[in-house]
Every structure is written in structure tokens, then in C-alpha cells.
Short mmCIF file of C-alpha atoms in Angstrom, two decimals:
data_model
loop_
_atom_site.label_atom_id
_atom_site.label_comp_id
_atom_site.label_asym_id
_atom_site.label_seq_id
_atom_site.Cartn_x
_atom_site.Cartn_y
_atom_site.Cartn_z
CA MET A 1 12.27 1.55 4.53
CA CYS A 2 10.86 4.30 2.01
CA ARG A 3 9.35 7.18 3.83
CA SER A 4 7.06 8.47 2.31
CA ILE A 5 5.23 5.56 3.49
CA LYS A 6 2.72 6.57 6.04
CA THR A 7 1.50 3.72 9.14
CA LEU A 8 -2.01 2.74 7.61
CA ARG A 9 -3.29 1.60 10.47
CA PRO A 10 -4.45 3.25 14.35
CA PRO A 11 -3.19 5.18 16.22
CA ALA A 12 -1.63 6.78 13.27
CA LEU A 13 -4.59 6.97 10.72
CA ASP A 14 -8.52 7.71 12.75
CA GLN A 15 -9.35 5.96 10.60
CA GLU A 16 -9.46 3.18 8.92
CA ALA A 17 -7.15 3.33 5.13
CA THR A 18 -8.75 4.48 1.99
CA GLU A 19 -7.88 1.91 -1.46
CA GLU A 20 -6.49 5.24 -2.70
CA GLU A 21 -4.56 5.29 0.48
CA ILE A 22 -3.25 2.05 0.65
CA ARG A 23 -2.14 2.50 -3.34
CA ALA A 24 -0.01 4.84 -2.72
CA ALA A 25 1.53 3.09 -0.46
CA ALA A 26 1.47 0.15 -3.34
CA LEU A 27 3.19 2.40 -5.05
CA GLN A 28 5.74 3.93 -3.31
CA TYR A 29 6.62 0.69 -2.13
CA VAL A 30 6.68 -0.44 -5.84
CA ARG A 31 8.73 2.57 -7.00
CA LYS A 32 11.87 2.07 -4.13
CA VAL A 33 12.07 -1.71 -4.63
CA SER A 34 11.94 -1.48 -8.72
CA GLY A 35 14.74 1.35 -8.96
CA PHE A 36 11.50 3.27 -11.54
CA ARG A 37 9.58 6.38 -10.86
CA ALA A 38 7.67 5.43 -13.48
CA PRO A 39 8.44 2.16 -16.00
CA ALA A 40 8.71 1.97 -19.34
CA ALA A 41 6.60 1.12 -21.82
CA HIS A 42 7.39 -2.21 -22.19
CA ASN A 43 7.57 -2.70 -18.26
CA ARG A 44 4.39 -1.08 -17.11
CA GLU A 45 2.44 -3.75 -17.80
CA ALA A 46 4.34 -6.19 -14.71
CA PHE A 47 4.69 -2.35 -12.60
CA GLU A 48 1.05 -2.59 -12.28
CA ARG A 49 0.07 -5.70 -11.23
CA ALA A 50 3.10 -5.60 -8.71
CA VAL A 51 1.26 -2.35 -7.58
CA GLU A 52 -1.74 -4.38 -7.18
CA ALA A 53 -0.21 -7.01 -5.73
CA VAL A 54 0.97 -5.03 -3.12
CA ALA A 55 -2.35 -3.59 -2.52
CA GLU A 56 -4.38 -6.44 -2.42
CA ALA A 57 -1.44 -7.90 0.40
CA THR A 58 -1.51 -4.64 2.33
CA ALA A 59 -5.67 -5.03 2.72
CA GLU A 60 -6.02 -7.53 3.72
CA LEU A 61 -2.92 -7.44 6.11
CA LEU A 62 -5.60 -4.23 7.56
CA GLY A 63 -7.92 -5.90 7.62
CA GLY A 64 -6.93 -9.18 10.07
CA LEU A 65 -4.56 -6.71 11.73
CA GLU A 66 -5.94 -6.79 15.76
CA ILE A 67 -5.22 -2.78 17.18
CA ARG A 68 -5.85 -3.01 21.39
CA GLY A 69 -7.88 -5.66 22.03
CA GLN A 70 -10.39 -4.92 18.99
CA ALA A 71 -11.12 -7.58 17.15
CA ALA A 72 -10.26 -7.93 13.43
CA ARG A 73 -11.64 -5.67 10.44
CA THR A 74 -13.39 -7.17 8.04
CA GLY A 75 -12.96 -6.73 4.21
CA ALA A 76 -10.79 -3.70 4.38
#
């Protein structure tokens, strides 16, 4: 697990994760998996598409989780 990715669900956060926090976690994940801190120009488009896809999947996951008996959140 990438140590700089933090847990984005309660109780680790006091409130819902922001889009910025979700994107930062997605960026860290893609950096770790790709092995690139910053992609070369010829890889930038694929890198950014991956960050967006991971961010979308993360938001969907967080929106569907039930935390300690709470109903699933809508529109994370």
C-alpha cells in the first residue's frame, strides 16, 4: 500500500472526502503503480486518464459505503 494515501472515509475523516483529497489519493496510486512521479510528455495523457479513472472509482466506492450502520451516501 502506498503510505502517502490516507483513508478517506469516516471515522478517519470528520467529514466526506473532498474532490481534491480523492484526486490526491488517485494521483499517489497512479504514481506508485506506474513508477513515475511525473510522466514524460508522451505518457502524460495515459497518466491523467488513469488518475481520473481512479478518482471516479474512489468517489463511487466512498459514496456506496455504509459506515457503522449509516445508510449509503449519495453523490460522493
